[in-house]
Coordinates of C-alpha atoms and ligand atoms in Angstrom, one line a residue:
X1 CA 0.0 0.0 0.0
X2 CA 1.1 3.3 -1.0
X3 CA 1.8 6.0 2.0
X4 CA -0.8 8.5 2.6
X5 CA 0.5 11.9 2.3
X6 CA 0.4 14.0 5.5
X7 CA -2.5 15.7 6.5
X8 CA -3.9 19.2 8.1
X9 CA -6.9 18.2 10.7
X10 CA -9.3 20.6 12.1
X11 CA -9.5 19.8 15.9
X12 CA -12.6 20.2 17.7
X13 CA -12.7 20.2 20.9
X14 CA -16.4 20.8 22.9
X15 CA -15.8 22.7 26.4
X16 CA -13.6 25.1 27.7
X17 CA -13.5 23.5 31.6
X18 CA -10.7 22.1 32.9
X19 CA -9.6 19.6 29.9
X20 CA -10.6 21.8 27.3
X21 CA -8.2 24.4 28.1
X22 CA -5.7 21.3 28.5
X23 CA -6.5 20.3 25.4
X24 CA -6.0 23.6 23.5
X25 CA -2.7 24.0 25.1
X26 CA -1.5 20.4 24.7
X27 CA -2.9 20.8 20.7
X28 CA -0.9 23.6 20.4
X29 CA 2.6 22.4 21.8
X30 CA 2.4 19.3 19.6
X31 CA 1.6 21.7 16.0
X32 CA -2.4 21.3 15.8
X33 CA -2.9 24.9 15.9
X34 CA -6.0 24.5 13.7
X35 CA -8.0 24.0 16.4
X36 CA -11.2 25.5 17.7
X37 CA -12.9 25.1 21.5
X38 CA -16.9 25.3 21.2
X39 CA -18.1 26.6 25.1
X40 CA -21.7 26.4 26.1
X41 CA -21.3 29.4 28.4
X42 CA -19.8 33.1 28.3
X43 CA -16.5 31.9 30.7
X44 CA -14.0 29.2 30.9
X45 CA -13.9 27.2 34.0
X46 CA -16.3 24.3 33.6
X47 CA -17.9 23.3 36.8
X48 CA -15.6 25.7 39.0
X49 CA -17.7 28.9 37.0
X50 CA -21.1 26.5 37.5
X51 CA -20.0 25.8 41.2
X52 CA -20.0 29.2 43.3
X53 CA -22.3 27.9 46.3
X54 CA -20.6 29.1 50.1
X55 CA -18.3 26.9 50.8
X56 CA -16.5 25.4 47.9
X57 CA -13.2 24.1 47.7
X58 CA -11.5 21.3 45.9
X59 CA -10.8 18.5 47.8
X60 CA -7.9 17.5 46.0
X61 CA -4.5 18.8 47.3
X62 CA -4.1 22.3 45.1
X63 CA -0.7 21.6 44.3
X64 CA -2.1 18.2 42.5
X65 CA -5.1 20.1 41.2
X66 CA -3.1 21.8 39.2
X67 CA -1.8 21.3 35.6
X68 CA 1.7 19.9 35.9
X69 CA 3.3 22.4 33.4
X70 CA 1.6 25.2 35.1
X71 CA 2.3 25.3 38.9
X72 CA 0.7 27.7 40.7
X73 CA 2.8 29.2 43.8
X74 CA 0.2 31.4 44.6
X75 CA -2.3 28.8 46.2
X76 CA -3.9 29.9 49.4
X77 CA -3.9 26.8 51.3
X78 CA -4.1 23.0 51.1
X79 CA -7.1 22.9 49.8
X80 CA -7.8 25.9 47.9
X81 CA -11.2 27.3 47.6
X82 CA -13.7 27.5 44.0
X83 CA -12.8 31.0 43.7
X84 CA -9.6 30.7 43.1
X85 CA -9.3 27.3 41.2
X86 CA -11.6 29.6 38.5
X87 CA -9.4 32.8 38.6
X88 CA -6.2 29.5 37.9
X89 CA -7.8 28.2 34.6
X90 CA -9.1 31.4 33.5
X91 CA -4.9 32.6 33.9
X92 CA -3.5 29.8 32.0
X93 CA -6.3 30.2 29.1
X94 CA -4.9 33.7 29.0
X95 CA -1.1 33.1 29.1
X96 CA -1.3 30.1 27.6
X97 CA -3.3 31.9 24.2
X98 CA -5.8 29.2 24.5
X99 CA -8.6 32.3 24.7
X100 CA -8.6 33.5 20.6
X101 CA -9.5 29.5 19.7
X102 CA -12.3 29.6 22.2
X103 CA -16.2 30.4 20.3
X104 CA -18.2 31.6 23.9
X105 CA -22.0 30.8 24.0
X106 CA -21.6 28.1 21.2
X107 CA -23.4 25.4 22.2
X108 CA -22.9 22.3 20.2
X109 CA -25.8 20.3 19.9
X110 CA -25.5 17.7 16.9
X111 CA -21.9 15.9 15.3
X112 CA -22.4 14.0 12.3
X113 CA -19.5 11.8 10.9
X114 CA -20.5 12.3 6.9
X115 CA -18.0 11.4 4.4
X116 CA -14.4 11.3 7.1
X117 CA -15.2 14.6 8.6
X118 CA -17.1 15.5 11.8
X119 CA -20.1 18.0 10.7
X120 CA -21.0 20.0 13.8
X121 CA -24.5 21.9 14.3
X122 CA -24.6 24.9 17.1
X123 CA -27.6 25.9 19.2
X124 CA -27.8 28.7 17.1
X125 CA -28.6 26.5 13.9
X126 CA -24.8 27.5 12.8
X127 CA -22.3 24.6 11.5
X128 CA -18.9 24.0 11.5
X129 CA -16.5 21.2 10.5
X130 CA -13.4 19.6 12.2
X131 CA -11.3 16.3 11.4
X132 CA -11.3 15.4 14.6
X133 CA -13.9 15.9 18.1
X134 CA -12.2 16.0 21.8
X135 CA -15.0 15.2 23.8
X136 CA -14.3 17.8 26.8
X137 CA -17.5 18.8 27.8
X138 CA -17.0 17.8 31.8
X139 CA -18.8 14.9 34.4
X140 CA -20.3 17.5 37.1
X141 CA -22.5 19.9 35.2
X142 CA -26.4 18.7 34.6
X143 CA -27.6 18.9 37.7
X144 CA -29.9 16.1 38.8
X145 CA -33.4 17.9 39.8
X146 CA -35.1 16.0 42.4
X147 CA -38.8 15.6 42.2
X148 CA -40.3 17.3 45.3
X149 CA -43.7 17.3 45.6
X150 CA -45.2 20.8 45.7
X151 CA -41.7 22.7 45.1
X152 CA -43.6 25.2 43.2
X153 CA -45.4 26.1 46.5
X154 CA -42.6 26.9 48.4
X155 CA -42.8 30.8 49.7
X156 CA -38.9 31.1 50.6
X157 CA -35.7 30.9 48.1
X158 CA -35.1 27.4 46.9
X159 CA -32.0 26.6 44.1
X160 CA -29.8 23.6 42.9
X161 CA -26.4 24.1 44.5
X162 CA -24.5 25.0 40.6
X163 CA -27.4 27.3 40.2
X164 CA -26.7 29.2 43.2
X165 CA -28.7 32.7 43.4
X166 CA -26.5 35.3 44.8
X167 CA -29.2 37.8 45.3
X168 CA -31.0 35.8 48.4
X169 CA -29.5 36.5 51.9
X170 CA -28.5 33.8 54.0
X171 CA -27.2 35.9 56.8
X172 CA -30.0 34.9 60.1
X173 CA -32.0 32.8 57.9
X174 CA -33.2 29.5 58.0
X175 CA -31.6 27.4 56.0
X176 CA -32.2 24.1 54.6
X177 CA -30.2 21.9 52.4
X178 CA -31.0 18.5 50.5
X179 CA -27.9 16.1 50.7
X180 CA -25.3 14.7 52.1
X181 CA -22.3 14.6 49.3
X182 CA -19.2 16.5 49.4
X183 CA -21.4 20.1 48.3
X184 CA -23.7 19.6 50.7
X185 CA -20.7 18.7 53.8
X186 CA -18.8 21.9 52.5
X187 CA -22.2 24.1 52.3
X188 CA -22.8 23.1 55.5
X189 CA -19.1 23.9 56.8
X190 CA -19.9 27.7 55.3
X191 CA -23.2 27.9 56.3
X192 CA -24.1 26.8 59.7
X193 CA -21.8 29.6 61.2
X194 CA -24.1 32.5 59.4
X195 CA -27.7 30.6 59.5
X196 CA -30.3 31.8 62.3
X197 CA -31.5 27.7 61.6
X198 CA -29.5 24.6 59.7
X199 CA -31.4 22.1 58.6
X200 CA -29.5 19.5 56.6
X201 CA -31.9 16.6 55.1
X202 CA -30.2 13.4 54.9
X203 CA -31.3 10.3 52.7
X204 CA -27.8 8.5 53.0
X205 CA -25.5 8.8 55.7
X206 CA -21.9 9.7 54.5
X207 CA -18.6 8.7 55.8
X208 CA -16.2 11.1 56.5
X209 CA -12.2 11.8 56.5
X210 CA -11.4 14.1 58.9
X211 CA -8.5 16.5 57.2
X212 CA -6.6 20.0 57.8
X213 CA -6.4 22.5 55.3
X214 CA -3.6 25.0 56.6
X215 CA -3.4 28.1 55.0
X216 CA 0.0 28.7 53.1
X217 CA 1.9 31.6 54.7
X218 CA 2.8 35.0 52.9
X219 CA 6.7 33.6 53.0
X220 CA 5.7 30.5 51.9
X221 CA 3.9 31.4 49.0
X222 CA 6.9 33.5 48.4
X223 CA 9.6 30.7 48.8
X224 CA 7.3 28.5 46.1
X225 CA 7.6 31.6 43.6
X226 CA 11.5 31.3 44.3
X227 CA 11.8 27.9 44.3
X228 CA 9.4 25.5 41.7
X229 CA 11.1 22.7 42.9
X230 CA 9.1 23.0 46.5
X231 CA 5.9 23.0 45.2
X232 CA 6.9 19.9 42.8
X233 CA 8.1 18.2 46.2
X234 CA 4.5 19.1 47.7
X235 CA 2.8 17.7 44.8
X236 CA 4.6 14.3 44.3
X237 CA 3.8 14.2 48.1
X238 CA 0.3 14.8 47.3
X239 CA 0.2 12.6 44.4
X240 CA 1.8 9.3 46.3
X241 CA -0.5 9.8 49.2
X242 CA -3.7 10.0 46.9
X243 CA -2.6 6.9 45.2
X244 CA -1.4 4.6 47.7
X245 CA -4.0 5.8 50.7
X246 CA -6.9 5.9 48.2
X247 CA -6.5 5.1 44.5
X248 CA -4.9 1.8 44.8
X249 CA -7.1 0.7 48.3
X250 CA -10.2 1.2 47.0
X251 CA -9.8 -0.8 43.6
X252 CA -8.9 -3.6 46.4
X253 CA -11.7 -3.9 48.6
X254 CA -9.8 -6.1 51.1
X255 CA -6.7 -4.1 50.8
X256 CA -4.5 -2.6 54.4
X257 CA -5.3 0.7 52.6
X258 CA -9.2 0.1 52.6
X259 CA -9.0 -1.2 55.8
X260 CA -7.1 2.0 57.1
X261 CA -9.7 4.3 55.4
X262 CA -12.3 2.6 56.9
X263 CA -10.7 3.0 60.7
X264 CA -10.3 6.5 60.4
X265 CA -13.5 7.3 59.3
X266 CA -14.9 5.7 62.0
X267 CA -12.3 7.1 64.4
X268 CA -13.9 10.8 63.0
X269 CA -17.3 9.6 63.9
X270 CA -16.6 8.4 66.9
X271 CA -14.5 10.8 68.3
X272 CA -16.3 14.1 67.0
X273 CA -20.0 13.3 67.6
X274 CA -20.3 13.5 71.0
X275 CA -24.0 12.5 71.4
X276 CA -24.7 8.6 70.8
X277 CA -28.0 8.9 69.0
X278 CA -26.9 11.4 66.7
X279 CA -23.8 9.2 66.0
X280 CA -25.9 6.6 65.0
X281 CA -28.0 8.5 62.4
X282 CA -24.6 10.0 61.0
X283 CA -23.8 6.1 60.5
X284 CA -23.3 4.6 56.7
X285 CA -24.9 1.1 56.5
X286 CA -22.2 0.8 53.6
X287 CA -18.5 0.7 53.7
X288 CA -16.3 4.2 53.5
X289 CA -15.1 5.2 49.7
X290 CA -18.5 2.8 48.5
X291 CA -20.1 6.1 47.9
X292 CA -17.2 9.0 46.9
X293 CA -15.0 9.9 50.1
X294 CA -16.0 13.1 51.7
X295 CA -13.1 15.2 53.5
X296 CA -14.3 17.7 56.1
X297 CA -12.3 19.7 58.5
X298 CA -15.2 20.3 61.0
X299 CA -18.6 18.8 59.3
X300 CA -19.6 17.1 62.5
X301 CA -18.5 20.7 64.7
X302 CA -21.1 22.3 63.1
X303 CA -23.5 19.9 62.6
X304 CA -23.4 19.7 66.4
X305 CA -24.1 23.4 67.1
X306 CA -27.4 23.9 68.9
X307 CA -29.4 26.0 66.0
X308 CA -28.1 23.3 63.4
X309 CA -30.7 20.2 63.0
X310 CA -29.9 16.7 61.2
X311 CA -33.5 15.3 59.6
X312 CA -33.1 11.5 58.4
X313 CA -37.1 11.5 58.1
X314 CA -38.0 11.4 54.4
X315 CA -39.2 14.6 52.6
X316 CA -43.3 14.1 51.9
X317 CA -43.4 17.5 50.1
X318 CA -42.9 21.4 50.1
X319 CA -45.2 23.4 51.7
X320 CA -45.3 27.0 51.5
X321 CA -43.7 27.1 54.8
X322 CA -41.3 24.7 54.4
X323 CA -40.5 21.6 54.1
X324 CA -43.3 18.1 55.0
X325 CA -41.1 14.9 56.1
X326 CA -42.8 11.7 56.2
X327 CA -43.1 12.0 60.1
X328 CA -45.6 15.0 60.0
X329 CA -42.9 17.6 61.0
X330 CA -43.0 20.6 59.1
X331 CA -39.3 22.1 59.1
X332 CA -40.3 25.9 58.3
X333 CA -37.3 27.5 56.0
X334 CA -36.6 30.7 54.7
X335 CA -34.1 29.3 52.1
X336 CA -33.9 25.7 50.4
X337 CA -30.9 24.5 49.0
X338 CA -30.5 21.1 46.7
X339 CA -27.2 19.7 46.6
X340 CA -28.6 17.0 45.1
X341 CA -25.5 16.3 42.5
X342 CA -25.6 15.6 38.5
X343 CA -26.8 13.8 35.9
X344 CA -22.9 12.3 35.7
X345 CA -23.8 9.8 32.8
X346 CA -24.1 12.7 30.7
X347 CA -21.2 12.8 29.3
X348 CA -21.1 14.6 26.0
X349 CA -24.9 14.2 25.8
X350 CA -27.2 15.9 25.4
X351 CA -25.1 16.6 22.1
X352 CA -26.6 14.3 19.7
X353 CA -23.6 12.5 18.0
X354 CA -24.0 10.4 15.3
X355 CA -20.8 8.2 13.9
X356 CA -20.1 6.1 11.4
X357 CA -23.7 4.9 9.2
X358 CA -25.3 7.3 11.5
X359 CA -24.3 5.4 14.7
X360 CA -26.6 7.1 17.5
X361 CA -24.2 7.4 20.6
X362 CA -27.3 7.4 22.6
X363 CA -28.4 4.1 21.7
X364 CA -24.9 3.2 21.8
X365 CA -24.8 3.6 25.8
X366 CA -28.5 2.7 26.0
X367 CA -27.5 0.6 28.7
X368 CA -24.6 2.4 30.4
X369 CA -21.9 4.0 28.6
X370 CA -18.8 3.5 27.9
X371 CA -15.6 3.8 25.8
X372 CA -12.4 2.4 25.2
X373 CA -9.9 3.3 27.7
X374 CA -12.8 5.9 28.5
X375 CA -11.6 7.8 24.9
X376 CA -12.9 5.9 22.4
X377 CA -16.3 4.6 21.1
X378 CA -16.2 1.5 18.1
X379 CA -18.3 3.6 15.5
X380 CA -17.1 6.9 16.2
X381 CA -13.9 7.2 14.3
X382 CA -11.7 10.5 14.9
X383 CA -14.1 11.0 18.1
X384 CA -12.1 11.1 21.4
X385 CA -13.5 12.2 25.6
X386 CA -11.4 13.1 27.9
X387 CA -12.8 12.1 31.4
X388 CA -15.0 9.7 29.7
X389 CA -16.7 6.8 31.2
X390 CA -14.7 5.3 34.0
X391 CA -12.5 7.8 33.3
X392 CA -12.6 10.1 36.8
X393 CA -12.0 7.7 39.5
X394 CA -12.7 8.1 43.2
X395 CA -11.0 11.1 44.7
X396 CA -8.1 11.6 42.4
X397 CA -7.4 14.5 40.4
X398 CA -9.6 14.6 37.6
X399 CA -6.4 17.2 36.0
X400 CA -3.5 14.1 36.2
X401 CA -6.1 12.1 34.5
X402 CA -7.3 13.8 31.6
X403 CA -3.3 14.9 30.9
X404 CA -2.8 10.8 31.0
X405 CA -5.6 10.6 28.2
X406 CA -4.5 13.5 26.1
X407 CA -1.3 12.3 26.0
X408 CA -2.8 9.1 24.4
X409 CA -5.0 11.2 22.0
X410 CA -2.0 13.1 21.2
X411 CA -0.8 10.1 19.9
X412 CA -3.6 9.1 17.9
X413 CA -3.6 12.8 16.2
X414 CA -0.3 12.2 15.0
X415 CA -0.9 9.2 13.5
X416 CA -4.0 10.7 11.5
X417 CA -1.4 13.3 10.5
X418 CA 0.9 11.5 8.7
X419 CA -1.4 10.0 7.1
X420 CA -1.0 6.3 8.6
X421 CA -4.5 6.3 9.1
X422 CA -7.2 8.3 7.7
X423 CA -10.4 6.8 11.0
X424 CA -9.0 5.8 14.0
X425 CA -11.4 4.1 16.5
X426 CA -11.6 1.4 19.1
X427 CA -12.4 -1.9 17.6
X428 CA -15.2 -3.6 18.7
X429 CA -13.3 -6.7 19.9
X430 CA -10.4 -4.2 21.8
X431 CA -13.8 -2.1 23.3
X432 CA -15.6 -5.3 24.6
X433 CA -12.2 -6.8 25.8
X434 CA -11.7 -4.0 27.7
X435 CA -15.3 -3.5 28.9
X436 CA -15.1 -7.1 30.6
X437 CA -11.9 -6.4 32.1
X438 CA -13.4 -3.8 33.4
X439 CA -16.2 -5.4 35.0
X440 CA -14.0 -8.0 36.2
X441 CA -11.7 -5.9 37.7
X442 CA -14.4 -3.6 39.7
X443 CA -16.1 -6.6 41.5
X444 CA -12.7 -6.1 43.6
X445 CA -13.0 -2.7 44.5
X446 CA -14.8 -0.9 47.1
X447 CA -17.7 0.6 45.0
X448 CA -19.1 -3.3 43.9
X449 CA -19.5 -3.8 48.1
X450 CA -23.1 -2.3 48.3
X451 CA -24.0 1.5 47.9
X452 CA -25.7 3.7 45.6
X453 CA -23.2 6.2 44.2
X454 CA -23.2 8.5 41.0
Ligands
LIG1 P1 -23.6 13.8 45.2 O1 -22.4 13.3 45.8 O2 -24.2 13.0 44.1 O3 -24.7 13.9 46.4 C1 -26.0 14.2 46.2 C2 -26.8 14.1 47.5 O4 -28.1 14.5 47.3 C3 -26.8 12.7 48.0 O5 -26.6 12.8 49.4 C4 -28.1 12.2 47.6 O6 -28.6 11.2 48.5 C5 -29.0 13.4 47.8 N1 -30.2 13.4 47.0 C6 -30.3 13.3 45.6 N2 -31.6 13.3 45.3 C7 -32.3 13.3 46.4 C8 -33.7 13.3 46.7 N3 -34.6 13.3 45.7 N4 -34.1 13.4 48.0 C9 -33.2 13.4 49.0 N5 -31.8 13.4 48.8 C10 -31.4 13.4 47.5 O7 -23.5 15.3 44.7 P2 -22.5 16.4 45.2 O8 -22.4 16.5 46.6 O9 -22.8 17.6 44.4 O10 -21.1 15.9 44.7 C11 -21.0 15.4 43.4 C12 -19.5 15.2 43.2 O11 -19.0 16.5 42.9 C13 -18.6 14.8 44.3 O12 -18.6 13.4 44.6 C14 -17.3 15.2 43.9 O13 -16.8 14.4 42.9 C15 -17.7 16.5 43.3 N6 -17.4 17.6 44.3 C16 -16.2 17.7 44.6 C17 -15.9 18.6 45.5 C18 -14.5 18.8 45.8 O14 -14.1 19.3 46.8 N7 -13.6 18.3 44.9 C19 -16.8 19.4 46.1 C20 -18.1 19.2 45.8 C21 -18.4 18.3 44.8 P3 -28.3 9.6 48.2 O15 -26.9 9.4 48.7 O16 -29.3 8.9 49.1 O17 -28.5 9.4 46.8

């Protein structure tokens, strides 16, 4: 067979969060400057510009949230707060001249593989074309409405936790909030100290790692600036510690590591909830890191304040004044929060994307979805996700990860290139291979030993 000659590709890539700036930079480096990033929204920043709720903070050690080509001495503590994980991405997209390739408010709602070339369609009825689609359109960003009965008739404030509204004072209010993962744990952190009333509604108790989140001095921060190599110590530290404590325990149910996890959660129960019967309602029936580890520094301090109230009864409805629970209380609120989590099977949907013979990616993952590797989907050649299905794992750093993939993809974008290849895909045989390997491999882990988790 005679060589291809090489070839100019038009990269696509859908979202301008957290991987899609990676990805514009990455592209970049490697010669793909034709390259365009399609964002939904008027900012960059992904769920850190969705996220602004009291409270939030990554946690992820900064130093490891951080893109490893762009450290960041200028963190303000261990666990750095929403705000200023935005105000990171939205510097490197600037210095980084990711910005000019980015379209704002262009939503993507339809690819179309026609003749070797993705055909995109906008929310806008606009098209464009690319070679190739990067799939970087996030996990955390659909937010998962629950279906409260009478919601319409509540008199007070009530919003999902990404759709926080700014405008309604919290200050000596009563407060409630719906949920018990890692946004509801940190609204509650922020919260309970400004609240006239807490209420926090539980349907699933959560465990929780108790942590520290120092603040980096003025001379420390300083000393980083001086001295890259410090923070690069902090974050190798970082990056062991999330691997060995929780990455490679909780792929090994019956691993020391779980084990240890699982005793210091319940050390953090035992020791910080001082009343027994509230203890027990705090309990999990499940086993810690089932359901996504939550790390608090004082969760169970201020659920344990005397104007802060745990319900475990089930919500029956909203009233005007509040919220019904299945035991006939009516817990009267001024404000409702749900921090209910997302819709995290998403993916790239609701983009319609049609490959090869007009391959429906929907029906595709009809039953669950999934890719190869998490980047690739038989049928959908030139089509790659970053922090695809399977891809973001526990409580690692969703950053390391997608730079892993892109590297691979990187690869693949060469190869189309030169011209090796014109379609590259996952086979069907390497995709189902890998699926059962996959299946096989998670009865080990923690999340196959009996909890509901998204
Ligand atoms: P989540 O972990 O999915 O938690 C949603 C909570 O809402 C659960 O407690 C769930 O209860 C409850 N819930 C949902 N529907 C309900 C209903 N109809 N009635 C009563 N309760 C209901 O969502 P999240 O807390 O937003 O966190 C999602 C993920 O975002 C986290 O796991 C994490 O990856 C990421 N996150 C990260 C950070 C960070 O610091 N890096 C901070 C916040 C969020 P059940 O358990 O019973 O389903």
């Amino acid at each position: 067979m005679l060589p291809r000659p090489p070839r100019a590709l038009r990269v696509v890539v859908i979202g301008a969060g957290m991987a899609g700036i990676l990805a514009g930079i990455r592209l970049a480096e490697a010669g793909f400057s034709d390259y365009v990033i399609f964002e939904k929204s008027a900012r960059v920043g992904g769920t850190w510009r969705e996220n602004t709720y009291p409270g939030i903070a990554c946690d992820v050690p900064a130093h490891l949230y951080t893109y490893s080509f762009a450290p960041n001495p200028d963190w303000s503590q261990t666990f750095a707060p929403g705000a200023e994980i935005q105000a990171y991405f939205e510097r490197v997209a600037s210095q980084y001249q990711v910005m000019p390739h980015i379209r704002f408010n262009a939503e993507i709602t339809r690819c179309e593989f026609v003749q070797g070339r993705w055909q995109l369609t906008l929310a806008d009825g606009t098209r464009a074309v690319g070679d190739v689609v990067i799939g970087a359109s996030g996990v955390l960003h659909h937010p998962n409405m629950p279906e409260l009965a009478g919601l319409a008739d509540f008199a007070g404030a009530s919003f999902h936790s990404a759709q926080w509204n700014h405008q309604v004072p919290l200050d000596a209010q009563r407060v409630g909030v719906i949920g018990t993962g890692s946004t509801a744990i940190q609204i509650t952190s922020a919260l309970v100290p400004r609240a006239a009333h807490y209420t926090l509604f539980q349907r699933t108790p959560q465990w929780v790692m108790a942590i520290e989140n120092p603040l980096y001095s003025p001379a420390q921060r300083a000393e980083f600036a001086r001295d890259p190599e410090q923070i690069a110590a902090i974050r190798a530290a970082a990056n062991t510690l999330m691997v060995d404590f929780v990455s490679n325990a909780v792929i090994d149910a019956d691993s020391p590591g779980m084990k240890s996890i699982e005793r210091r959660c319940q050390q953090n129960l035992e020791h910080s909830v001082a009343d027994p019967i509230l203890r027990e309602r705090l309990r999990p029936n499940y086993r810690a890191a089932c359901k996504r580890l939550v790390f608090s520094t004082d969760f169970y301090a201020k659920l344990q304040q005397p104007h802060a109230a745990l319900v475990t009864s089930g919500i029956e409805r909203m009233e005007a004044r509040g919220v019904r629970t299945a035991d006939g209380v009516l817990h009267e609120l001024d404000v409702l929060v749900l921090a209910t989590g997302f819709r995290a099977d998403r993916f790239v949907r609701p983009t319609r994307v049609l490959g090869r013979e007009g391959l429906d990616l929907d029906t595709v993952w009809a039953e669950r979805p999934t890719a190869y590797l998490s980047l690739s989907v038989p049928g959908f050649p030139n089509f790659f996700l970053l922090n695809g299905p399977n891809g973001p794992v526990g409580n690692f750093s969703l950053i390391r990860i997608a730079e892993l993939q892109l590297d691979y993809v990187l690869q693949l974008l060469a190869q189309l290139r030169a011209g090796t290849y014109r379609e590259i895909s996952a086979s069907a045989a390497a995709a189902s291979a890998f699926e059962a390997a996959r299946i096989e491999a998670a009865k080990k882990s923690i999340w196959a030993t009996g909890c509901k988790s998204w």
